[in-house]
Amino acid sequence: MKRIAPLASSPLFHTSCRTVPSPCPPALLQCLHTTLPRIATPLPITATGPPPAAPQPSASHHGERVDRRRRQAELLKRGQDMRASHMKPGTAIKKRFWRDVSVQTDHENNHLVSLDNRALRTPTTKNPLTIPHSKPHLATALALEWDLLVSAHQATRSHLIPLTSISARAHVLGLEDGENQSAASSGTGIRYDIINMLLRYLDTDTLLCWAPASTPTNPSDKDVRGESLRDLQVRTAKPILSYLAQNVWPGVELKPTLDNGSILPTSQPAATRAVIEGWMAGLPAWELVGLERAALAGKSLCVAARLVCEWSEYLKLGDMQGEAWERFGIEEAAKACSQEVIWQTGRWGEVEDSHDVDKEDLKRQFGSVILVVSGIGNTTQP
């Protein structure tokens, strides 16, 4: 019979045992202990009062989710009650100085958004914000935007009133163009600032920034269809550039802003810049402001020009040329500006509350551009 010695690395004790193989008698077994035994010393009880409560089990994930939804429902109900109170003292709705929002018309048959009986005004000139008579959908959207506000403090936040901000900018630009026709050519004014800024976007246009060509020995650069990122970008850009070269900027050849393997953007030729600058200088105020908003959102002047020309009530270029061009809407514009993001997220997955939020915000920005430039009025350049 053998005696199994405890492990030498035990935290309780350190024992070294010598075991004599069987069949030696038990008298020859000898154990050497290096840890001295110690007697536990109990401490006196000095605490007073009742004993502590027993630990409670933590709430399950399902219970936490139910509680969170209950709190969200309570907050939503509270907001609805505040909205329905209409200037009730002691609530946050007291800061809202208007009850009803409506769309009115002035003596020139233009649309006005009225807060009760007071017309909505621009923040800079303090003049009534007039919407052209050919844009009733935009006036209705503005009224809905202000009707959803619960306090006057929210009206100071531009992200809560995006249509109001872009409409006010177009209104002020239209007034400036009427007062000073040579503001853009003289290098002053809002129109000149917008054109100068958009020309800088042309040198780093998202639609013209193509990835380096993939090598044949690296299959990871291609998707399941055998298409590389550069092939996808070129395939997306060609119809847009073809439309612009035939209908918007005749004779202009837009070159890729990045050479293969280069990190410095290449500027477009001077003739190309001159043609595009002249085209922007002749745009109506509402179209130019819509072009600015779309370029800022998508980081692409080409995509912005394609979107504005598609939906403008004055720039019916595709119809005038008799070409059967595919419809270019919000989804198409968002995809054209996000080819690299779509490619990467398709391979590695999306980040929740990041990529999906950016995608929806981009669509919201392009939707506001369509509302601003479209209308039911004239179909020829005024």
mmCIF file of C-alpha atoms in Angstrom:
data_model
loop_
_atom_site.group_PDB
_atom_site.id
_atom_site.type_symbol
_atom_site.label_atom_id
_atom_site.label_comp_id
_atom_site.label_asym_id
_atom_site.label_seq_id
_atom_site.Cartn_x
_atom_site.Cartn_y
_atom_site.Cartn_z
ATOM 1 C CA MET A 1 0.000 0.000 0.000
ATOM 2 C CA LYS A 2 1.324 3.468 -1.016
ATOM 3 C CA ARG A 3 0.741 6.854 0.606
ATOM 4 C CA ILE A 4 0.159 9.702 -1.829
ATOM 5 C CA ALA A 5 2.086 12.824 -0.789
ATOM 6 C CA PRO A 6 0.362 16.249 -0.987
ATOM 7 C CA LEU A 7 1.450 18.639 -3.690
ATOM 8 C CA ALA A 8 4.427 20.782 -2.800
ATOM 9 C CA SER A 9 2.805 23.868 -4.264
ATOM 10 C CA SER A 10 -0.308 23.674 -2.059
ATOM 11 C CA PRO A 11 -1.190 27.052 -0.522
ATOM 12 C CA LEU A 12 -2.306 25.394 2.740
ATOM 13 C CA PHE A 13 0.869 23.689 3.695
ATOM 14 C CA HIS A 14 4.250 22.592 2.419
ATOM 15 C CA THR A 15 5.016 18.952 3.009
ATOM 16 C CA SER A 16 7.806 16.734 1.853
ATOM 17 C CA CYS A 17 7.064 13.048 2.287
ATOM 18 C CA ARG A 18 9.266 10.104 1.684
ATOM 19 C CA THR A 19 7.378 6.971 0.764
ATOM 20 C CA VAL A 20 8.997 3.585 1.040
ATOM 21 C CA PRO A 21 7.817 1.266 -1.706
ATOM 22 C CA SER A 22 5.712 -1.699 -0.793
ATOM 23 C CA PRO A 23 6.089 -4.286 0.681
ATOM 24 C CA CYS A 24 7.980 -2.395 3.421
ATOM 25 C CA PRO A 25 6.185 -2.355 6.785
ATOM 26 C CA PRO A 26 4.364 0.831 7.895
ATOM 27 C CA ALA A 27 6.964 1.461 10.584
ATOM 28 C CA LEU A 28 9.478 2.531 7.980
ATOM 29 C CA LEU A 29 7.246 5.334 6.602
ATOM 30 C CA GLN A 30 8.520 8.782 7.560
ATOM 31 C CA CYS A 31 6.979 12.226 6.789
ATOM 32 C CA LEU A 32 8.778 15.545 7.189
ATOM 33 C CA HIS A 33 6.518 18.582 7.771
ATOM 34 C CA THR A 34 7.935 22.098 7.338
ATOM 35 C CA THR A 35 4.762 24.033 8.266
ATOM 36 C CA LEU A 36 4.106 24.414 11.946
ATOM 37 C CA PRO A 37 0.521 24.009 13.100
ATOM 38 C CA ARG A 38 -1.192 27.163 14.359
ATOM 39 C CA ILE A 39 -4.250 27.486 16.485
ATOM 40 C CA ALA A 40 -6.937 29.891 15.217
ATOM 41 C CA THR A 41 -7.375 32.944 17.431
ATOM 42 C CA PRO A 42 -11.012 34.088 17.449
ATOM 43 C CA LEU A 43 -11.584 37.849 17.610
ATOM 44 C CA PRO A 44 -14.165 39.365 19.904
ATOM 45 C CA ILE A 45 -17.413 40.591 18.367
ATOM 46 C CA THR A 46 -17.407 44.373 18.594
ATOM 47 C CA ALA A 47 -20.183 45.220 16.047
ATOM 48 C CA THR A 48 -23.527 46.472 17.317
ATOM 49 C CA GLY A 49 -26.963 46.429 15.742
ATOM 50 C CA PRO A 50 -28.769 43.868 13.639
ATOM 51 C CA PRO A 51 -26.869 41.595 11.293
ATOM 52 C CA PRO A 52 -26.527 42.662 7.636
ATOM 53 C CA ALA A 53 -29.249 41.712 5.224
ATOM 54 C CA ALA A 54 -28.843 38.685 3.089
ATOM 55 C CA PRO A 55 -27.604 39.351 -0.467
ATOM 56 C CA GLN A 56 -30.319 39.640 -3.082
ATOM 57 C CA PRO A 57 -30.035 38.006 -6.496
ATOM 58 C CA SER A 58 -29.332 40.417 -9.340
ATOM 59 C CA ALA A 59 -32.070 41.163 -11.871
ATOM 60 C CA SER A 60 -32.047 39.117 -15.029
ATOM 61 C CA HIS A 61 -31.354 40.579 -18.436
ATOM 62 C CA HIS A 62 -35.017 40.194 -19.344
ATOM 63 C CA GLY A 63 -36.075 42.155 -16.277
ATOM 64 C CA GLU A 64 -33.662 44.981 -17.074
ATOM 65 C CA ARG A 65 -34.982 45.213 -20.611
ATOM 66 C CA VAL A 66 -38.579 45.358 -19.403
ATOM 67 C CA ASP A 67 -37.695 48.085 -16.898
ATOM 68 C CA ARG A 68 -35.877 50.112 -19.555
ATOM 69 C CA ARG A 69 -38.840 49.932 -21.908
ATOM 70 C CA ARG A 70 -41.184 50.921 -19.102
ATOM 71 C CA ARG A 71 -39.055 53.992 -18.361
ATOM 72 C CA GLN A 72 -38.982 54.902 -22.056
ATOM 73 C CA ALA A 73 -42.763 54.590 -22.249
ATOM 74 C CA GLU A 74 -43.122 56.840 -19.220
ATOM 75 C CA LEU A 75 -40.837 59.475 -20.778
ATOM 76 C CA LEU A 76 -42.808 59.341 -24.028
ATOM 77 C CA LYS A 77 -46.085 59.714 -22.169
ATOM 78 C CA ARG A 78 -44.694 62.637 -20.209
ATOM 79 C CA GLY A 79 -43.622 64.363 -23.441
ATOM 80 C CA GLN A 80 -47.051 63.857 -24.962
ATOM 81 C CA ASP A 81 -48.705 65.299 -21.866
ATOM 82 C CA MET A 82 -46.407 68.322 -22.035
ATOM 83 C CA ARG A 83 -47.273 68.794 -25.691
ATOM 84 C CA ALA A 84 -50.988 68.588 -25.000
ATOM 85 C CA SER A 85 -50.879 70.978 -22.051
ATOM 86 C CA HIS A 86 -50.410 74.041 -24.370
ATOM 87 C CA MET A 87 -48.755 76.656 -22.216
ATOM 88 C CA LYS A 88 -49.753 75.089 -18.960
ATOM 89 C CA PRO A 89 -47.873 76.802 -16.084
ATOM 90 C CA GLY A 90 -45.187 74.785 -14.386
ATOM 91 C CA THR A 91 -44.235 72.674 -17.418
ATOM 92 C CA ALA A 92 -41.444 72.909 -19.988
ATOM 93 C CA ILE A 93 -43.950 73.719 -22.733
ATOM 94 C CA LYS A 94 -44.226 77.190 -21.190
ATOM 95 C CA LYS A 95 -41.207 78.196 -23.273
ATOM 96 C CA ARG A 96 -43.169 77.545 -26.466
ATOM 97 C CA PHE A 97 -44.774 80.869 -27.275
ATOM 98 C CA TRP A 98 -46.948 79.562 -30.132
ATOM 99 C CA ARG A 99 -49.897 77.214 -30.179
ATOM 100 C CA ASP A 100 -50.629 76.504 -33.825
ATOM 101 C CA VAL A 101 -48.466 76.407 -36.951
ATOM 102 C CA SER A 102 -49.963 77.038 -40.372
ATOM 103 C CA VAL A 103 -48.980 77.903 -43.946
ATOM 104 C CA GLN A 104 -50.187 81.252 -45.283
ATOM 105 C CA THR A 105 -49.646 83.195 -48.517
ATOM 106 C CA ASP A 106 -48.542 86.782 -48.990
ATOM 107 C CA HIS A 107 -49.608 89.335 -51.590
ATOM 108 C CA GLU A 108 -47.163 87.830 -54.130
ATOM 109 C CA ASN A 109 -48.635 84.351 -53.642
ATOM 110 C CA ASN A 110 -45.509 83.118 -51.856
ATOM 111 C CA HIS A 111 -45.789 80.808 -48.861
ATOM 112 C CA LEU A 112 -45.256 81.926 -45.272
ATOM 113 C CA VAL A 113 -45.003 79.718 -42.202
ATOM 114 C CA SER A 114 -47.027 81.344 -39.420
ATOM 115 C CA LEU A 115 -46.606 80.707 -35.700
ATOM 116 C CA ASP A 116 -50.130 81.632 -34.600
ATOM 117 C CA ASN A 117 -50.457 84.965 -36.412
ATOM 118 C CA ARG A 118 -46.743 85.800 -36.669
ATOM 119 C CA ALA A 119 -44.696 84.900 -39.723
ATOM 120 C CA LEU A 120 -41.508 82.908 -39.271
ATOM 121 C CA ARG A 121 -38.462 85.141 -39.777
ATOM 122 C CA THR A 122 -34.857 84.571 -40.760
ATOM 123 C CA PRO A 123 -32.329 84.808 -37.902
ATOM 124 C CA THR A 124 -30.001 87.251 -39.705
ATOM 125 C CA THR A 125 -32.199 89.745 -41.560
ATOM 126 C CA LYS A 126 -35.292 89.359 -39.332
ATOM 127 C CA ASN A 127 -37.398 89.442 -42.490
ATOM 128 C CA PRO A 128 -40.287 86.994 -42.993
ATOM 129 C CA LEU A 129 -39.071 83.699 -44.447
ATOM 130 C CA THR A 130 -40.854 83.466 -47.796
ATOM 131 C CA ILE A 131 -41.037 80.205 -49.729
ATOM 132 C CA PRO A 132 -41.635 80.421 -53.517
ATOM 133 C CA HIS A 133 -45.157 79.593 -54.590
ATOM 134 C CA SER A 134 -43.841 76.638 -56.611
ATOM 135 C CA LYS A 135 -42.623 74.872 -53.439
ATOM 136 C CA PRO A 136 -45.740 74.118 -51.361
ATOM 137 C CA HIS A 137 -44.285 70.809 -50.168
ATOM 138 C CA LEU A 138 -41.303 72.636 -48.667
ATOM 139 C CA ALA A 139 -43.588 75.090 -46.858
ATOM 140 C CA THR A 140 -45.626 72.196 -45.436
ATOM 141 C CA ALA A 141 -42.461 70.434 -44.274
ATOM 142 C CA LEU A 142 -41.290 73.637 -42.566
ATOM 143 C CA ALA A 143 -44.604 73.968 -40.751
ATOM 144 C CA LEU A 144 -44.395 70.357 -39.590
ATOM 145 C CA GLU A 145 -40.833 70.926 -38.408
ATOM 146 C CA TRP A 146 -41.901 73.789 -36.160
ATOM 147 C CA ASP A 147 -45.047 72.020 -35.004
ATOM 148 C CA LEU A 148 -42.914 69.186 -33.617
ATOM 149 C CA LEU A 149 -40.875 71.520 -31.404
ATOM 150 C CA VAL A 150 -41.896 71.564 -27.754
ATOM 151 C CA SER A 151 -39.991 74.672 -26.664
ATOM 152 C CA ALA A 152 -38.512 77.799 -28.133
ATOM 153 C CA HIS A 153 -35.101 76.676 -26.910
ATOM 154 C CA GLN A 154 -35.138 73.820 -29.427
ATOM 155 C CA ALA A 155 -35.479 76.354 -32.224
ATOM 156 C CA THR A 156 -31.927 77.535 -31.459
ATOM 157 C CA ARG A 157 -30.490 74.123 -32.339
ATOM 158 C CA SER A 158 -29.829 73.830 -36.054
ATOM 159 C CA HIS A 159 -29.916 70.020 -36.097
ATOM 160 C CA LEU A 160 -33.552 70.139 -34.948
ATOM 161 C CA ILE A 161 -34.605 72.576 -37.699
ATOM 162 C CA PRO A 162 -32.501 71.558 -40.745
ATOM 163 C CA LEU A 163 -35.090 72.662 -43.305
ATOM 164 C CA THR A 164 -35.434 76.047 -41.639
ATOM 165 C CA SER A 165 -31.688 76.659 -41.722
ATOM 166 C CA ILE A 166 -31.261 75.746 -45.387
ATOM 167 C CA SER A 167 -34.382 77.688 -46.422
ATOM 168 C CA ALA A 168 -33.226 80.762 -44.524
ATOM 169 C CA ARG A 169 -29.823 80.582 -46.220
ATOM 170 C CA ALA A 170 -31.448 80.345 -49.654
ATOM 171 C CA HIS A 171 -33.772 83.247 -48.818
ATOM 172 C CA VAL A 172 -30.893 85.473 -47.716
ATOM 173 C CA LEU A 173 -28.855 84.490 -50.791
ATOM 174 C CA GLY A 174 -31.787 85.371 -53.046
ATOM 175 C CA LEU A 175 -32.104 88.787 -51.429
ATOM 176 C CA GLU A 176 -28.389 89.388 -51.831
ATOM 177 C CA ASP A 177 -28.459 88.375 -55.490
ATOM 178 C CA GLY A 178 -31.296 90.789 -56.097
ATOM 179 C CA GLU A 179 -29.472 93.659 -54.426
ATOM 180 C CA ASN A 180 -25.997 92.988 -55.852
ATOM 181 C CA GLN A 181 -25.872 91.099 -59.126
ATOM 182 C CA SER A 182 -22.069 91.246 -59.321
ATOM 183 C CA ALA A 183 -21.349 89.975 -55.810
ATOM 184 C CA ALA A 184 -19.895 86.633 -56.944
ATOM 185 C CA SER A 185 -17.796 88.119 -59.738
ATOM 186 C CA SER A 186 -16.417 90.813 -57.446
ATOM 187 C CA GLY A 187 -15.204 88.249 -54.892
ATOM 188 C CA THR A 188 -17.627 89.164 -52.130
ATOM 189 C CA GLY A 189 -20.922 87.896 -50.818
ATOM 190 C CA ILE A 190 -22.465 84.585 -49.898
ATOM 191 C CA ARG A 191 -22.507 83.267 -53.474
ATOM 192 C CA TYR A 192 -18.771 83.816 -53.867
ATOM 193 C CA ASP A 193 -18.066 82.070 -50.551
ATOM 194 C CA ILE A 194 -20.157 79.043 -51.548
ATOM 195 C CA ILE A 195 -18.534 78.734 -54.988
ATOM 196 C CA ASN A 196 -15.031 79.084 -53.588
ATOM 197 C CA MET A 197 -15.701 76.415 -50.980
ATOM 198 C CA LEU A 198 -17.236 73.968 -53.477
ATOM 199 C CA LEU A 199 -14.275 74.314 -55.828
ATOM 200 C CA ARG A 200 -12.020 73.072 -53.034
ATOM 201 C CA TYR A 201 -14.212 69.981 -52.708
ATOM 202 C CA LEU A 202 -13.622 69.266 -56.412
ATOM 203 C CA ASP A 203 -9.934 68.507 -55.820
ATOM 204 C CA THR A 204 -10.737 65.829 -53.224
ATOM 205 C CA ASP A 205 -14.074 64.619 -54.555
ATOM 206 C CA THR A 206 -15.199 61.334 -53.001
ATOM 207 C CA LEU A 207 -16.463 60.078 -56.348
ATOM 208 C CA LEU A 208 -13.008 60.625 -57.908
ATOM 209 C CA CYS A 209 -10.878 59.159 -55.089
ATOM 210 C CA TRP A 210 -10.288 55.600 -56.280
ATOM 211 C CA ALA A 211 -8.400 52.901 -54.456
ATOM 212 C CA PRO A 212 -5.132 51.564 -55.934
ATOM 213 C CA ALA A 213 -5.464 48.802 -58.477
ATOM 214 C CA SER A 214 -5.422 45.324 -56.944
ATOM 215 C CA THR A 215 -2.643 42.877 -57.698
ATOM 216 C CA PRO A 216 -3.456 39.520 -59.346
ATOM 217 C CA THR A 217 -1.612 37.649 -56.602
ATOM 218 C CA ASN A 218 -3.731 39.050 -53.790
ATOM 219 C CA PRO A 219 -7.242 37.549 -53.953
ATOM 220 C CA SER A 220 -8.276 39.234 -50.687
ATOM 221 C CA ASP A 221 -8.643 42.526 -52.585
ATOM 222 C CA LYS A 222 -11.702 41.183 -54.422
ATOM 223 C CA ASP A 223 -15.184 40.279 -53.305
ATOM 224 C CA VAL A 224 -17.169 37.153 -54.044
ATOM 225 C CA ARG A 225 -17.946 38.448 -57.545
ATOM 226 C CA GLY A 226 -14.267 38.931 -58.292
ATOM 227 C CA GLU A 227 -14.587 42.739 -58.221
ATOM 228 C CA SER A 228 -12.061 44.913 -56.427
ATOM 229 C CA LEU A 229 -12.821 48.148 -54.578
ATOM 230 C CA ARG A 230 -11.370 50.185 -57.436
ATOM 231 C CA ASP A 231 -13.533 48.347 -59.972
ATOM 232 C CA LEU A 232 -16.610 49.066 -57.856
ATOM 233 C CA GLN A 233 -15.725 52.754 -57.535
ATOM 234 C CA VAL A 234 -15.089 53.120 -61.276
ATOM 235 C CA ARG A 235 -18.332 51.316 -62.136
ATOM 236 C CA THR A 236 -20.269 53.655 -59.808
ATOM 237 C CA ALA A 237 -18.596 56.853 -61.015
ATOM 238 C CA LYS A 238 -18.829 56.298 -64.786
ATOM 239 C CA PRO A 239 -22.596 56.902 -65.275
ATOM 240 C CA ILE A 240 -22.526 59.977 -63.030
ATOM 241 C CA LEU A 241 -19.517 61.487 -64.806
ATOM 242 C CA SER A 242 -21.059 60.667 -68.173
ATOM 243 C CA TYR A 243 -24.262 62.487 -67.244
ATOM 244 C CA LEU A 244 -22.328 65.548 -66.072
ATOM 245 C CA ALA A 245 -20.112 65.614 -69.171
ATOM 246 C CA GLN A 246 -23.069 65.399 -71.560
ATOM 247 C CA ASN A 247 -25.697 67.550 -69.851
ATOM 248 C CA VAL A 248 -24.202 69.767 -67.147
ATOM 249 C CA TRP A 249 -20.580 70.550 -68.057
ATOM 250 C CA PRO A 250 -20.224 69.827 -71.800
ATOM 251 C CA GLY A 251 -16.723 68.964 -72.913
ATOM 252 C CA VAL A 252 -15.326 68.732 -69.382
ATOM 253 C CA GLU A 253 -13.195 65.718 -68.518
ATOM 254 C CA LEU A 254 -12.949 64.977 -64.811
ATOM 255 C CA LYS A 255 -9.810 63.088 -63.843
ATOM 256 C CA PRO A 256 -9.256 60.887 -60.760
ATOM 257 C CA THR A 257 -7.854 62.952 -57.921
ATOM 258 C CA LEU A 258 -5.477 60.191 -56.756
ATOM 259 C CA ASP A 259 -2.927 58.510 -58.975
ATOM 260 C CA ASN A 260 -2.110 54.888 -58.377
ATOM 261 C CA GLY A 261 -0.076 54.744 -55.160
ATOM 262 C CA SER A 262 -0.134 58.507 -54.528
ATOM 263 C CA ILE A 263 -1.364 60.144 -51.332
ATOM 264 C CA LEU A 264 -1.486 63.725 -52.638
ATOM 265 C CA PRO A 265 -4.596 64.776 -54.597
ATOM 266 C CA THR A 266 -4.276 66.000 -58.163
ATOM 267 C CA SER A 267 -6.031 69.260 -59.010
ATOM 268 C CA GLN A 268 -8.404 69.425 -61.947
ATOM 269 C CA PRO A 269 -7.308 71.421 -65.011
ATOM 270 C CA ALA A 270 -7.895 75.161 -64.986
ATOM 271 C CA ALA A 271 -10.377 74.916 -67.872
ATOM 272 C CA THR A 272 -12.459 72.380 -65.956
ATOM 273 C CA ARG A 273 -12.531 74.578 -62.880
ATOM 274 C CA ALA A 274 -13.529 77.614 -64.954
ATOM 275 C CA VAL A 275 -16.476 75.792 -66.557
ATOM 276 C CA ILE A 276 -17.762 74.472 -63.231
ATOM 277 C CA GLU A 277 -17.302 77.840 -61.554
ATOM 278 C CA GLY A 278 -19.306 79.557 -64.279
ATOM 279 C CA TRP A 279 -22.068 76.968 -64.005
ATOM 280 C CA MET A 280 -22.371 77.482 -60.242
ATOM 281 C CA ALA A 281 -22.352 81.258 -60.649
ATOM 282 C CA GLY A 282 -25.487 81.006 -62.812
ATOM 283 C CA LEU A 283 -27.483 78.713 -60.521
ATOM 284 C CA PRO A 284 -30.600 80.063 -58.778
ATOM 285 C CA ALA A 285 -30.281 80.663 -55.054
ATOM 286 C CA TRP A 286 -32.252 77.580 -54.000
ATOM 287 C CA GLU A 287 -30.275 75.278 -56.308
ATOM 288 C CA LEU A 288 -26.930 76.667 -55.146
ATOM 289 C CA VAL A 289 -27.816 76.223 -51.485
ATOM 290 C CA GLY A 290 -29.016 72.685 -52.179
ATOM 291 C CA LEU A 291 -25.748 71.987 -53.998
ATOM 292 C CA GLU A 292 -23.844 73.249 -50.977
ATOM 293 C CA ARG A 293 -25.780 71.061 -48.535
ATOM 294 C CA ALA A 294 -25.365 67.936 -50.688
ATOM 295 C CA ALA A 295 -21.627 68.501 -51.178
ATOM 296 C CA LEU A 296 -21.063 69.024 -47.469
ATOM 297 C CA ALA A 297 -23.000 65.862 -46.630
ATOM 298 C CA GLY A 298 -21.504 63.525 -49.239
ATOM 299 C CA LYS A 299 -18.069 65.185 -49.655
ATOM 300 C CA SER A 300 -18.627 65.106 -53.402
ATOM 301 C CA LEU A 301 -19.415 67.992 -55.738
ATOM 302 C CA CYS A 302 -20.100 65.585 -58.611
ATOM 303 C CA VAL A 303 -22.739 63.629 -56.710
ATOM 304 C CA ALA A 304 -24.258 66.877 -55.435
ATOM 305 C CA ALA A 305 -24.506 68.288 -58.976
ATOM 306 C CA ARG A 306 -26.062 65.058 -60.243
ATOM 307 C CA LEU A 307 -28.670 65.087 -57.464
ATOM 308 C CA VAL A 308 -29.568 68.757 -57.884
ATOM 309 C CA CYS A 309 -29.911 68.451 -61.670
ATOM 310 C CA GLU A 310 -32.145 65.414 -61.242
ATOM 311 C CA TRP A 311 -34.645 67.051 -58.883
ATOM 312 C CA SER A 312 -34.459 70.773 -59.623
ATOM 313 C CA GLU A 313 -37.637 72.355 -60.950
ATOM 314 C CA TYR A 314 -35.531 74.451 -63.353
ATOM 315 C CA LEU A 315 -32.632 72.177 -64.373
ATOM 316 C CA LYS A 316 -34.451 69.478 -66.365
ATOM 317 C CA LEU A 317 -31.294 68.657 -68.293
ATOM 318 C CA GLY A 318 -31.874 64.958 -68.875
ATOM 319 C CA ASP A 319 -35.374 65.565 -70.257
ATOM 320 C CA MET A 320 -34.173 68.390 -72.485
ATOM 321 C CA GLN A 321 -31.556 66.174 -74.095
ATOM 322 C CA GLY A 322 -34.024 63.335 -74.575
ATOM 323 C CA GLU A 323 -31.793 60.814 -72.820
ATOM 324 C CA ALA A 324 -33.194 57.860 -70.897
ATOM 325 C CA TRP A 325 -31.146 58.266 -67.742
ATOM 326 C CA GLU A 326 -31.761 56.133 -64.688
ATOM 327 C CA ARG A 327 -33.451 57.821 -61.753
ATOM 328 C CA PHE A 328 -30.929 59.277 -59.321
ATOM 329 C CA GLY A 329 -32.467 59.613 -55.868
ATOM 330 C CA ILE A 330 -31.548 59.467 -52.214
ATOM 331 C CA GLU A 331 -30.463 55.818 -52.196
ATOM 332 C CA GLU A 332 -28.311 56.195 -55.316
ATOM 333 C CA ALA A 333 -26.617 59.352 -54.043
ATOM 334 C CA ALA A 334 -25.895 57.805 -50.634
ATOM 335 C CA LYS A 335 -24.378 54.687 -52.210
ATOM 336 C CA ALA A 336 -22.252 56.736 -54.615
ATOM 337 C CA CYS A 337 -20.713 58.652 -51.710
ATOM 338 C CA SER A 338 -20.168 55.588 -49.509
ATOM 339 C CA GLN A 339 -18.655 52.922 -51.750
ATOM 340 C CA GLU A 340 -15.557 52.447 -49.601
ATOM 341 C CA VAL A 341 -17.609 52.241 -46.402
ATOM 342 C CA ILE A 342 -19.989 49.753 -48.020
ATOM 343 C CA TRP A 343 -17.033 47.673 -49.198
ATOM 344 C CA GLN A 344 -15.333 47.589 -45.789
ATOM 345 C CA THR A 345 -18.487 46.940 -43.768
ATOM 346 C CA GLY A 346 -19.423 44.174 -46.170
ATOM 347 C CA ARG A 347 -16.184 42.407 -45.314
ATOM 348 C CA TRP A 348 -15.779 43.234 -41.620
ATOM 349 C CA GLY A 349 -19.293 44.125 -40.471
ATOM 350 C CA GLU A 350 -20.927 47.339 -39.270
ATOM 351 C CA VAL A 351 -20.408 49.076 -35.943
ATOM 352 C CA GLU A 352 -23.770 49.457 -34.250
ATOM 353 C CA ASP A 353 -24.875 53.038 -33.556
ATOM 354 C CA SER A 354 -22.091 54.310 -35.817
ATOM 355 C CA HIS A 355 -22.252 53.159 -39.435
ATOM 356 C CA ASP A 356 -26.028 52.774 -39.445
ATOM 357 C CA VAL A 357 -26.540 56.226 -37.895
ATOM 358 C CA ASP A 358 -24.198 57.862 -40.419
ATOM 359 C CA LYS A 359 -26.024 56.141 -43.261
ATOM 360 C CA GLU A 360 -29.439 57.398 -42.169
ATOM 361 C CA ASP A 361 -28.136 60.908 -41.502
ATOM 362 C CA LEU A 362 -26.675 61.046 -45.018
ATOM 363 C CA LYS A 363 -30.043 60.071 -46.454
ATOM 364 C CA ARG A 364 -31.744 62.736 -44.333
ATOM 365 C CA GLN A 365 -29.405 65.402 -45.694
ATOM 366 C CA PHE A 366 -30.008 64.379 -49.305
ATOM 367 C CA GLY A 367 -33.747 64.305 -48.648
ATOM 368 C CA SER A 368 -33.656 67.921 -47.459
ATOM 369 C CA VAL A 369 -31.810 68.868 -50.662
ATOM 370 C CA ILE A 370 -34.536 67.294 -52.793
ATOM 371 C CA LEU A 371 -37.203 69.195 -50.852
ATOM 372 C CA VAL A 372 -35.383 72.484 -51.342
ATOM 373 C CA VAL A 373 -34.631 72.276 -55.080
ATOM 374 C CA SER A 374 -37.771 70.515 -56.332
ATOM 375 C CA GLY A 375 -41.095 72.153 -57.035
ATOM 376 C CA ILE A 376 -44.143 72.295 -59.271
ATOM 377 C CA GLY A 377 -43.352 75.531 -61.024
ATOM 378 C CA ASN A 378 -41.506 76.400 -64.201
ATOM 379 C CA THR A 379 -39.448 73.831 -66.038
ATOM 380 C CA THR A 380 -37.140 76.305 -67.775
ATOM 381 C CA GLN A 381 -34.373 78.465 -66.461
ATOM 382 C CA PRO A 382 -35.812 81.805 -65.245
#
